[in-house]
């Protein structure tokens, strides 16, 4: 395939997006991955990369037209609601086909003690009746929701340092996955964690904490995924590769 300017856009920031970019580069597809620019040192995908917002759906539609993009794969995180809404509206406006690469959510197993909630605020509301030493893995940007819980102690794991407002009794550990069950079990024990908070992010990279919590019999507050636009959706990188190759061949 040609080495002309990128003609397929991947909306990224996930391991699936990086896997898709790598596969398409292997197939010689001219691809550009887009990142939001939230993380100070992001893991970069193969191929061309651009960083920063587009300016909503109109900005994205304009960008797609100006760059001659023939297909878009939205492989963003299941909780990245605004960019997925922009992708649906912006591709429709520009007349460019869109595929959603969506990782499945986690499934409860026997022995799990999961408490499903809709929002971070709901998670904060249920926590005081579930435990006193909390492992927070719901991301740096959501810590403000827990800032009013003065009697609980928090261990928050984030990629970059969080900014206020923050819970007053907080220890931060900076790291990013993948994580393994033995390490996660040791972390929960070391900090005497008695409740865990997570988004239903899905995927294998950060699932070990749930297995560790099951082993230790700990309750887990799981935040449900937000609603998504109705667009053609696949769950496997290989299917997204085939879909993209179909459009590249046709163009
Ligand atoms: P969001 O709320 O959906 O997006 C907020 C704004 O950031 C969007 O309106 C868009 O700005 C810009 N943006 C988001 N993703 C972008 C991308 N891939 N390329 C270019 N611009 C992007 O997203 P978020 O929840 O803050 O997540 C930001 C990024 O981090 C996403 O790409 C996502 O895949 C990744 N991520 C998110 C989470 C999470 O829990 N939310 C976890 C892991 C990774 P404009 O409107 O100006 O275009």
CSV table of N, CA, C and O in Angstrom, one decimal, residues 4-127:
chain,number,residue,atom,x,y,z
A,4,UNK,N,1.6,7.4,1.2
A,4,UNK,CA,1.2,8.8,1.2
A,4,UNK,C,0.7,9.2,2.6
A,4,UNK,O,0.8,8.5,3.5
A,5,UNK,N,0.2,10.5,2.7
A,5,UNK,CA,-0.2,11.0,4.0
A,5,UNK,C,-1.3,10.1,4.6
A,5,UNK,O,-2.0,9.5,3.9
A,6,UNK,N,-1.3,10.0,6.0
A,6,UNK,CA,-2.2,9.1,6.7
A,6,UNK,C,-3.7,9.4,6.2
A,6,UNK,O,-4.1,10.5,6.1
A,7,UNK,N,-4.4,8.3,6.0
A,7,UNK,CA,-5.7,8.4,5.5
A,7,UNK,C,-6.7,7.7,6.4
A,7,UNK,O,-7.9,7.7,6.2
A,8,UNK,N,-6.2,7.0,7.5
A,8,UNK,CA,-7.1,6.3,8.4
A,8,UNK,C,-6.8,7.0,9.8
A,8,UNK,O,-5.6,7.1,10.2
A,9,UNK,N,-7.8,7.4,10.5
A,9,UNK,CA,-7.6,8.0,11.8
A,9,UNK,C,-8.1,7.0,12.9
A,9,UNK,O,-9.2,6.5,12.8
A,10,UNK,N,-7.2,6.8,13.9
A,10,UNK,CA,-7.5,6.0,15.1
A,10,UNK,C,-7.6,7.0,16.3
A,10,UNK,O,-6.6,7.7,16.5
A,11,UNK,N,-8.8,7.0,16.9
A,11,UNK,CA,-8.9,7.8,18.1
A,11,UNK,C,-8.4,6.9,19.2
A,11,UNK,O,-9.0,5.8,19.4
A,12,UNK,N,-7.4,7.3,19.9
A,12,UNK,CA,-6.7,6.3,20.8
A,12,UNK,C,-6.6,6.6,22.2
A,12,UNK,O,-7.5,7.2,22.8
A,13,UNK,N,-5.5,6.2,22.8
A,13,UNK,CA,-5.3,6.3,24.3
A,13,UNK,C,-5.6,5.0,25.0
A,13,UNK,O,-5.7,5.0,26.2
A,14,UNK,N,-5.6,3.9,24.3
A,14,UNK,CA,-5.9,2.6,24.9
A,14,UNK,C,-4.9,1.6,24.3
A,14,UNK,O,-4.3,1.8,23.2
A,15,UNK,N,-4.8,0.4,24.9
A,15,UNK,CA,-3.9,-0.6,24.4
A,15,UNK,C,-4.5,-1.2,23.1
A,15,UNK,O,-3.7,-1.5,22.2
A,16,UNK,N,-5.8,-1.3,23.0
A,16,UNK,CA,-6.4,-1.7,21.7
A,16,UNK,C,-6.0,-0.8,20.6
A,16,UNK,O,-5.8,-1.3,19.5
A,17,UNK,N,-6.1,0.5,20.8
A,17,UNK,CA,-5.7,1.5,19.8
A,17,UNK,C,-4.3,1.3,19.3
A,17,UNK,O,-4.0,1.3,18.1
A,18,UNK,N,-3.4,1.0,20.3
A,18,UNK,CA,-2.0,0.8,19.9
A,18,UNK,C,-1.8,-0.5,19.1
A,18,UNK,O,-1.1,-0.6,18.2
A,19,UNK,N,-2.6,-1.5,19.5
A,19,UNK,CA,-2.5,-2.8,18.8
A,19,UNK,C,-3.0,-2.6,17.4
A,19,UNK,O,-2.4,-3.2,16.4
A,20,UNK,N,-4.1,-1.9,17.3
A,20,UNK,CA,-4.7,-1.7,15.9
A,20,UNK,C,-3.7,-0.9,15.0
A,20,UNK,O,-3.5,-1.2,13.9
A,21,UNK,N,-3.1,0.2,15.6
A,21,UNK,CA,-2.1,1.0,14.8
A,21,UNK,C,-1.0,0.1,14.4
A,21,UNK,O,-0.5,0.2,13.2
A,22,UNK,N,-0.5,-0.7,15.3
A,22,UNK,CA,0.7,-1.6,14.9
A,22,UNK,C,0.3,-2.5,13.8
A,22,UNK,O,1.1,-2.7,12.8
A,23,UNK,N,-0.9,-3.1,13.8
A,23,UNK,CA,-1.3,-4.1,12.8
A,23,UNK,C,-1.5,-3.3,11.4
A,23,UNK,O,-1.1,-3.8,10.4
A,24,UNK,N,-2.1,-2.2,11.5
A,24,UNK,CA,-2.3,-1.4,10.2
A,24,UNK,C,-1.0,-1.0,9.6
A,24,UNK,O,-0.8,-1.0,8.4
A,25,UNK,N,0.0,-0.6,10.5
A,25,UNK,CA,1.3,-0.2,10.0
A,25,UNK,C,2.0,-1.4,9.3
A,25,UNK,O,2.6,-1.3,8.2
A,26,UNK,N,1.8,-2.6,9.9
A,26,UNK,CA,2.4,-3.8,9.3
A,26,UNK,C,1.8,-4.1,8.0
A,26,UNK,O,2.5,-4.6,7.1
A,27,UNK,N,0.5,-3.8,7.8
A,27,UNK,CA,-0.2,-3.9,6.5
A,27,UNK,C,0.1,-2.8,5.5
A,27,UNK,O,-0.4,-2.8,4.4
A,28,UNK,N,0.9,-1.8,6.0
A,28,UNK,CA,1.3,-0.7,5.1
A,28,UNK,C,0.2,0.3,4.9
A,28,UNK,O,0.2,1.1,4.0
A,29,UNK,N,-0.7,0.3,5.9
A,29,UNK,CA,-1.8,1.3,5.8
A,29,UNK,C,-1.4,2.6,6.4
A,29,UNK,O,-0.8,2.7,7.4
A,30,UNK,N,-1.6,3.7,5.6
A,30,UNK,CA,-1.2,5.1,6.2
A,30,UNK,C,-2.2,5.5,7.3
A,30,UNK,O,-3.3,5.7,7.0
A,31,UNK,N,-1.7,5.5,8.5
A,31,UNK,CA,-2.5,5.7,9.7
A,31,UNK,C,-2.0,6.8,10.6
A,31,UNK,O,-0.8,7.0,10.7
A,32,UNK,N,-2.9,7.5,11.2
A,32,UNK,CA,-2.5,8.5,12.2
A,32,UNK,C,-3.4,8.2,13.4
A,32,UNK,O,-4.6,8.0,13.4
A,33,UNK,N,-2.7,8.1,14.6
A,33,UNK,CA,-3.4,8.0,15.9
A,33,UNK,C,-3.5,9.3,16.6
A,33,UNK,O,-2.6,10.1,16.5
A,34,UNK,N,-4.6,9.5,17.2
A,34,UNK,CA,-4.9,10.8,17.9
A,34,UNK,C,-5.0,10.5,19.4
A,34,UNK,O,-5.7,9.6,19.8
A,35,UNK,N,-4.2,11.3,20.2
A,35,UNK,CA,-4.3,11.2,21.6
A,35,UNK,C,-4.8,12.5,22.2
A,35,UNK,O,-4.5,13.6,21.6
A,36,UNK,N,-5.4,12.5,23.4
A,36,UNK,CA,-6.0,13.7,24.0
A,36,UNK,C,-4.9,14.6,24.5
A,36,UNK,O,-5.1,15.8,24.5
A,37,UNK,N,-3.8,14.0,25.0
A,37,UNK,CA,-2.7,14.8,25.6
A,37,UNK,C,-2.9,15.0,27.1
A,37,UNK,O,-2.3,15.9,27.7
A,38,UNK,N,-3.7,14.1,27.7
A,38,UNK,CA,-3.9,14.2,29.2
A,38,UNK,C,-2.7,13.7,30.0
A,38,UNK,O,-2.4,14.2,31.1
A,39,UNK,N,-2.0,12.7,29.4
A,39,UNK,CA,-0.9,12.1,30.2
A,39,UNK,C,0.4,12.7,29.8
A,39,UNK,O,0.7,13.0,28.6
A,40,UNK,N,1.3,13.0,30.8
A,40,UNK,CA,2.6,13.7,30.4
A,40,UNK,C,3.5,12.9,29.5
A,40,UNK,O,4.1,13.5,28.7
A,41,UNK,N,3.6,11.6,29.7
A,41,UNK,CA,4.5,10.8,28.8
A,41,UNK,C,3.7,9.6,28.3
A,41,UNK,O,3.9,8.5,28.8
A,42,UNK,N,2.8,9.8,27.3
A,42,UNK,CA,1.9,8.7,26.9
A,42,UNK,C,2.7,7.6,26.2
A,42,UNK,O,3.8,7.9,25.6
A,43,UNK,N,2.2,6.4,26.2
A,43,UNK,CA,2.7,5.3,25.4
A,43,UNK,C,2.3,5.6,24.0
A,43,UNK,O,1.1,5.7,23.7
A,44,UNK,N,3.3,5.8,23.1
A,44,UNK,CA,3.0,6.2,21.7
A,44,UNK,C,2.8,5.0,20.9
A,44,UNK,O,3.5,4.0,20.9
A,45,UNK,N,1.8,5.0,20.0
A,45,UNK,CA,1.5,3.9,19.1
A,45,UNK,C,2.5,4.0,17.9
A,45,UNK,O,3.1,5.1,17.7
A,46,UNK,N,2.6,2.9,17.1
A,46,UNK,CA,3.4,3.0,15.9
A,46,UNK,C,2.7,3.9,14.9
A,46,UNK,O,1.5,4.0,14.9
A,47,UNK,N,3.4,4.3,13.9
A,47,UNK,CA,2.8,5.2,12.9
A,47,UNK,C,2.8,6.6,13.4
A,47,UNK,O,3.3,7.0,14.4
A,48,UNK,N,2.1,7.5,12.6
A,48,UNK,CA,2.0,8.9,12.9
A,48,UNK,C,1.1,9.1,14.1
A,48,UNK,O,0.1,8.4,14.3
A,49,UNK,N,1.5,10.2,14.9
A,49,UNK,CA,0.7,10.5,16.0
A,49,UNK,C,0.4,12.0,16.1
A,49,UNK,O,1.3,12.8,15.7
A,50,UNK,N,-0.8,12.4,16.4
A,50,UNK,CA,-1.2,13.8,16.7
A,50,UNK,C,-1.7,13.9,18.1
A,50,UNK,O,-2.3,12.9,18.5
A,51,UNK,N,-1.5,15.0,18.7
A,51,UNK,CA,-1.9,15.1,20.1
A,51,UNK,C,-2.8,16.4,20.3
A,51,UNK,O,-2.4,17.4,19.9
A,52,UNK,N,-3.9,16.2,21.1
A,52,UNK,CA,-4.7,17.4,21.4
A,52,UNK,C,-6.1,17.2,20.8
A,52,UNK,O,-6.3,16.5,19.9
A,53,UNK,N,-7.1,18.0,21.4
A,53,UNK,CA,-8.5,17.9,21.0
A,53,UNK,C,-8.6,18.5,19.6
A,53,UNK,O,-7.7,19.2,19.1
A,54,UNK,N,-9.8,18.2,19.0
A,54,UNK,CA,-10.1,18.7,17.6
A,54,UNK,C,-11.0,19.9,17.7
A,54,UNK,O,-11.2,20.6,16.7
A,55,UNK,N,-11.6,20.2,18.9
A,55,UNK,CA,-12.5,21.3,18.9
A,55,UNK,C,-14.0,20.8,18.7
A,55,UNK,O,-14.7,21.4,17.9
A,56,UNK,N,-14.3,19.7,19.4
A,56,UNK,CA,-15.7,19.2,19.2
A,56,UNK,C,-15.9,18.5,17.9
A,56,UNK,O,-15.0,18.3,17.1
A,57,UNK,N,-17.2,18.2,17.7
A,57,UNK,CA,-17.6,17.4,16.5
A,57,UNK,C,-17.3,18.2,15.2
A,57,UNK,O,-16.8,17.7,14.2
A,58,UNK,N,-17.6,19.5,15.2
A,58,UNK,CA,-17.3,20.4,14.0
A,58,UNK,C,-15.8,20.4,13.7
A,58,UNK,O,-15.4,20.3,12.6
A,59,UNK,N,-15.0,20.6,14.8
A,59,UNK,CA,-13.6,20.6,14.6
A,59,UNK,C,-13.1,19.3,14.0
A,59,UNK,O,-12.2,19.3,13.1
A,60,UNK,N,-13.6,18.2,14.5
A,60,UNK,CA,-13.2,16.9,14.0
A,60,UNK,C,-13.6,16.7,12.5
A,60,UNK,O,-12.8,16.3,11.7
A,61,UNK,N,-14.9,17.1,12.2
A,61,UNK,CA,-15.4,17.0,10.8
A,61,UNK,C,-14.5,17.8,9.9
A,61,UNK,O,-14.1,17.3,8.8
A,62,UNK,N,-14.1,18.9,10.3
A,62,UNK,CA,-13.2,19.8,9.5
A,62,UNK,C,-11.9,19.1,9.3
A,62,UNK,O,-11.3,19.1,8.2
A,63,UNK,N,-11.3,18.6,10.4
A,63,UNK,CA,-10.0,18.0,10.4
A,63,UNK,C,-10.0,16.8,9.4
A,63,UNK,O,-9.1,16.6,8.6
A,64,UNK,N,-11.1,16.0,9.5
A,64,UNK,CA,-11.2,14.8,8.6
A,64,UNK,C,-11.2,15.2,7.2
A,64,UNK,O,-10.5,14.6,6.3
A,65,UNK,N,-11.9,16.2,6.9
A,65,UNK,CA,-12.0,16.7,5.5
A,65,UNK,C,-10.6,17.2,5.0
A,65,UNK,O,-10.2,16.9,3.9
A,66,UNK,N,-10.0,18.1,5.8
A,66,UNK,CA,-8.8,18.7,5.4
A,66,UNK,C,-7.7,17.7,5.2
A,66,UNK,O,-6.8,17.9,4.4
A,67,UNK,N,-7.7,16.5,6.0
A,67,UNK,CA,-6.7,15.5,5.9
A,67,UNK,C,-7.0,14.4,5.0
A,67,UNK,O,-6.3,13.4,4.9
A,68,UNK,N,-8.1,14.5,4.3
A,68,UNK,CA,-8.5,13.4,3.4
A,68,UNK,C,-8.7,12.0,4.0
A,68,UNK,O,-8.3,11.0,3.4
A,69,UNK,N,-9.2,12.0,5.2
A,69,UNK,CA,-9.4,10.7,6.0
A,69,UNK,C,-10.5,9.9,5.4
A,69,UNK,O,-11.6,10.5,5.1
A,70,UNK,N,-10.3,8.6,5.1
A,70,UNK,CA,-11.3,7.8,4.5
A,70,UNK,C,-12.0,6.9,5.5
A,70,UNK,O,-13.1,6.4,5.2
A,71,UNK,N,-11.5,6.7,6.7
A,71,UNK,CA,-12.2,5.9,7.7
A,71,UNK,C,-11.6,6.2,9.1
A,71,UNK,O,-10.5,6.6,9.2
A,72,UNK,N,-12.5,6.1,10.1
A,72,UNK,CA,-12.1,6.4,11.5
A,72,UNK,C,-12.5,5.2,12.4
A,72,UNK,O,-13.6,4.7,12.3
A,73,UNK,N,-11.5,4.9,13.2
A,73,UNK,CA,-11.8,3.9,14.3
A,73,UNK,C,-11.7,4.6,15.6
A,73,UNK,O,-10.7,5.1,16.0
A,74,UNK,N,-12.8,4.6,16.3
A,74,UNK,CA,-12.9,5.1,17.7
A,74,UNK,C,-12.5,4.0,18.6
A,74,UNK,O,-13.3,3.1,19.0
A,75,UNK,N,-11.2,4.0,19.1
A,75,UNK,CA,-10.7,3.0,20.0
A,75,UNK,C,-10.4,3.6,21.3
A,75,UNK,O,-9.5,3.1,22.0
A,76,UNK,N,-11.1,4.6,21.7
A,76,UNK,CA,-10.9,5.3,23.0
A,76,UNK,C,-11.5,4.5,24.1
A,76,UNK,O,-12.2,3.5,23.9
A,77,UNK,N,-11.1,4.9,25.3
A,77,UNK,CA,-11.5,4.2,26.5
A,77,UNK,C,-13.1,4.2,26.7
A,77,UNK,O,-13.7,5.2,26.3
A,78,UNK,N,-13.6,3.2,27.3
A,78,UNK,CA,-15.1,3.1,27.4
A,78,UNK,C,-15.7,4.3,28.2
A,78,UNK,O,-16.9,4.6,28.1
A,79,UNK,N,-14.9,5.0,29.0
A,79,UNK,CA,-15.4,6.1,29.8
A,79,UNK,C,-15.1,7.4,29.1
A,79,UNK,O,-15.4,8.5,29.7
A,80,UNK,N,-14.5,7.4,28.0
A,80,UNK,CA,-14.2,8.7,27.2
A,80,UNK,C,-15.4,9.0,26.4
A,80,UNK,O,-15.5,8.8,25.2
A,81,UNK,N,-16.4,9.6,27.1
A,81,UNK,CA,-17.7,9.8,26.5
A,81,UNK,C,-17.8,10.9,25.5
A,81,UNK,O,-18.4,10.8,24.4
A,82,UNK,N,-17.0,12.0,25.7
A,82,UNK,CA,-17.2,13.2,24.8
A,82,UNK,C,-16.6,13.0,23.5
A,82,UNK,O,-17.1,13.3,22.5
A,83,UNK,N,-15.4,12.3,23.5
A,83,UNK,CA,-14.7,12.1,22.2
A,83,UNK,C,-15.5,11.1,21.3
A,83,UNK,O,-15.6,11.3,20.1
A,84,UNK,N,-16.1,10.1,22.0
A,84,UNK,CA,-16.9,9.2,21.2
A,84,UNK,C,-18.2,9.9,20.6
A,84,UNK,O,-18.6,9.6,19.5
A,85,UNK,N,-18.8,10.8,21.4
A,85,UNK,CA,-19.9,11.5,20.9
A,85,UNK,C,-19.5,12.4,19.7
A,85,UNK,O,-20.1,12.5,18.7
A,86,UNK,N,-18.3,13.0,19.8
A,86,UNK,CA,-17.7,13.8,18.7
A,86,UNK,C,-17.5,13.0,17.5
A,86,UNK,O,-17.7,13.4,16.4
A,87,UNK,N,-16.9,11.8,17.8
A,87,UNK,CA,-16.6,10.9,16.6
A,87,UNK,C,-17.9,10.5,15.9
A,87,UNK,O,-17.9,10.6,14.6
A,88,UNK,N,-19.0,10.2,16.6
A,88,UNK,CA,-20.2,9.9,15.9
A,88,UNK,C,-20.7,11.0,15.1
A,88,UNK,O,-21.1,10.9,13.9
A,89,UNK,N,-20.8,12.2,15.7
A,89,UNK,CA,-21.4,13.4,15.0
A,89,UNK,C,-20.4,13.9,14.0
A,89,UNK,O,-20.9,14.3,12.9
A,90,UNK,N,-19.1,13.9,14.3
A,90,UNK,CA,-18.1,14.5,13.3
A,90,UNK,C,-18.0,13.7,12.1
A,90,UNK,O,-17.9,14.2,11.0
A,91,UNK,N,-18.0,12.4,12.2
A,91,UNK,CA,-17.8,11.5,11.0
A,91,UNK,C,-19.1,11.6,10.2
A,91,UNK,O,-19.0,11.6,8.9
A,92,UNK,N,-20.2,11.7,10.8
A,92,UNK,CA,-21.5,11.8,10.1
A,92,UNK,C,-21.5,13.1,9.3
A,92,UNK,O,-21.9,13.1,8.1
A,93,UNK,N,-21.0,14.2,9.9
A,93,UNK,CA,-21.0,15.4,9.2
A,93,UNK,C,-20.0,15.4,8.0
A,93,UNK,O,-20.3,16.0,7.0
A,94,UNK,N,-18.9,14.8,8.2
A,94,UNK,CA,-17.9,14.7,7.1
A,94,UNK,C,-18.1,13.6,6.1
A,94,UNK,O,-17.4,13.5,5.1
A,95,UNK,N,-19.1,12.7,6.4
A,95,UNK,CA,-19.4,11.6,5.5
A,95,UNK,C,-18.3,10.6,5.5
A,95,UNK,O,-18.0,10.0,4.4
A,96,UNK,N,-17.7,10.3,6.6
A,96,UNK,CA,-16.6,9.4,6.7
A,96,UNK,C,-17.1,8.2,7.6
A,96,UNK,O,-17.7,8.4,8.6
A,97,UNK,N,-16.8,6.9,7.1
A,97,UNK,CA,-17.3,5.8,7.9
A,97,UNK,C,-16.6,5.7,9.3
A,97,UNK,O,-15.4,6.0,9.4
A,98,UNK,N,-17.3,5.3,10.3
A,98,UNK,CA,-16.8,5.1,11.6
A,98,UNK,C,-17.0,3.7,12.2
A,98,UNK,O,-18.1,3.2,12.0
A,99,UNK,N,-16.0,3.2,12.8
A,99,UNK,CA,-16.2,1.9,13.6
A,99,UNK,C,-15.8,2.2,15.0
A,99,UNK,O,-14.8,2.9,15.3
A,100,UNK,N,-16.5,1.6,15.9
A,100,UNK,CA,-16.2,1.7,17.3
A,100,UNK,C,-15.5,0.3,17.7
A,100,UNK,O,-16.1,-0.7,17.5
A,101,UNK,N,-14.2,0.4,18.2
A,101,UNK,CA,-13.6,-0.7,18.8
A,101,UNK,C,-13.7,-0.6,20.3
A,101,UNK,O,-13.1,0.2,20.9
A,102,UNK,N,-14.5,-1.5,20.8
A,102,UNK,CA,-15.0,-1.4,22.2
A,102,UNK,C,-14.7,-2.6,23.0
A,102,UNK,O,-15.2,-3.7,22.7
A,103,UNK,N,-13.9,-2.4,24.0
A,103,UNK,CA,-13.5,-3.6,24.8
A,103,UNK,C,-14.7,-4.0,25.7
A,103,UNK,O,-15.3,-3.1,26.3
A,104,UNK,N,-15.0,-5.3,25.9
A,104,UNK,CA,-16.1,-5.7,26.7
A,104,UNK,C,-15.8,-5.4,28.2
A,104,UNK,O,-14.7,-5.3,28.6
A,105,UNK,N,-16.9,-5.2,28.9
A,105,UNK,CA,-16.8,-4.9,30.4
A,105,UNK,C,-16.4,-6.1,31.1
A,105,UNK,O,-16.4,-7.2,30.6
A,106,UNK,N,-16.1,-6.0,32.4
A,106,UNK,CA,-15.7,-7.1,33.3
A,106,UNK,C,-17.0,-7.8,33.7
A,106,UNK,O,-18.1,-7.2,33.8
A,107,UNK,N,-16.9,-9.1,33.9
A,107,UNK,CA,-18.0,-10.0,34.4
A,107,UNK,C,-17.7,-10.4,35.8
A,107,UNK,O,-16.6,-10.9,36.1
A,108,UNK,N,-18.8,-10.4,36.6
A,108,UNK,CA,-18.7,-10.9,38.0
A,108,UNK,C,-18.5,-12.4,38.0
A,108,UNK,O,-19.1,-13.1,37.2
A,109,UNK,N,-17.7,-12.9,38.9
A,109,UNK,CA,-17.5,-14.3,39.1
A,109,UNK,C,-17.9,-14.7,40.5
A,109,UNK,O,-18.0,-13.8,41.4
A,110,UNK,N,-18.1,-16.0,40.7
A,110,UNK,CA,-18.5,-16.5,42.1
A,110,UNK,C,-17.4,-16.0,43.1
A,110,UNK,O,-16.2,-16.1,42.8
A,111,UNK,N,-17.9,-15.5,44.2
A,111,UNK,CA,-17.0,-15.0,45.2
A,111,UNK,C,-16.8,-13.5,45.2
A,111,UNK,O,-16.3,-12.9,46.1
A,112,UNK,N,-17.2,-12.9,44.1
A,112,UNK,CA,-17.1,-11.4,44.0
A,112,UNK,C,-18.1,-10.7,44.9
A,112,UNK,O,-19.2,-11.2,45.0
A,113,UNK,N,-17.7,-9.6,45.4
A,113,UNK,CA,-18.7,-8.8,46.2
A,113,UNK,C,-18.7,-7.4,45.6
A,113,UNK,O,-18.2,-6.4,46.1
A,114,UNK,N,-19.3,-7.3,44.4
A,114,UNK,CA,-19.3,-6.1,43.6
A,114,UNK,C,-20.6,-5.2,43.9
A,114,UNK,O,-21.7,-5.8,44.1
A,115,UNK,N,-20.4,-3.9,44.0
A,115,UNK,CA,-21.5,-3.0,44.2
A,115,UNK,C,-21.5,-2.1,43.0
A,115,UNK,O,-20.6,-1.2,42.9
A,116,UNK,N,-22.5,-2.2,42.2
A,116,UNK,CA,-22.5,-1.4,40.9
A,116,UNK,C,-23.1,0.0,41.2
A,116,UNK,O,-24.2,0.1,41.9
A,117,UNK,N,-22.5,1.0,40.7
A,117,UNK,CA,-23.0,2.4,40.9
A,117,UNK,C,-22.9,3.1,39.5
A,117,UNK,O,-22.2,2.6,38.6
A,118,UNK,N,-23.6,4.2,39.4
A,118,UNK,CA,-23.6,4.9,38.1
A,118,UNK,C,-22.5,6.0,37.9
A,118,UNK,O,-22.1,6.3,36.8
A,119,UNK,N,-22.1,6.6,39.0
A,119,UNK,CA,-21.1,7.7,38.9
A,119,UNK,C,-20.1,7.6,40.0
A,119,UNK,O,-20.3,6.9,41.0
A,120,UNK,N,-19.1,8.5,39.9
A,120,UNK,CA,-18.1,8.6,41.0
A,120,UNK,C,-18.7,9.1,42.3
A,120,UNK,O,-18.4,8.7,43.4
A,121,UNK,N,-19.7,10.1,42.1
A,121,UNK,CA,-20.4,10.6,43.3
A,121,UNK,C,-21.1,9.5,44.0
A,121,UNK,O,-21.2,9.4,45.3
A,122,UNK,N,-21.8,8.6,43.2
A,122,UNK,CA,-22.5,7.5,43.8
A,122,UNK,C,-21.5,6.5,44.6
A,122,UNK,O,-21.8,6.0,45.6
A,123,UNK,N,-20.3,6.4,44.0
A,123,UNK,CA,-19.3,5.5,44.6
A,123,UNK,C,-18.9,6.1,46.0
A,123,UNK,O,-18.8,5.4,47.0
A,124,UNK,N,-18.7,7.4,46.0
A,124,UNK,CA,-18.3,8.1,47.2
A,124,UNK,C,-19.5,8.0,48.3
A,124,UNK,O,-19.2,7.8,49.5
A,125,UNK,N,-20.7,8.0,47.8
A,125,UNK,CA,-21.8,7.9,48.7
A,125,UNK,C,-21.9,6.5,49.4
A,125,UNK,O,-22.3,6.4,50.6
A,126,UNK,N,-21.6,5.4,48.7
A,126,UNK,CA,-21.7,4.1,49.3
A,126,UNK,C,-20.5,3.7,50.1
A,126,UNK,O,-20.5,2.8,50.9
A,127,UNK,N,-19.3,4.3,49.9
A,127,UNK,CA,-18.1,3.9,50.5
A,127,UNK,C,-18.1,3.8,52.0
A,127,UNK,O,-17.7,2.8,52.6
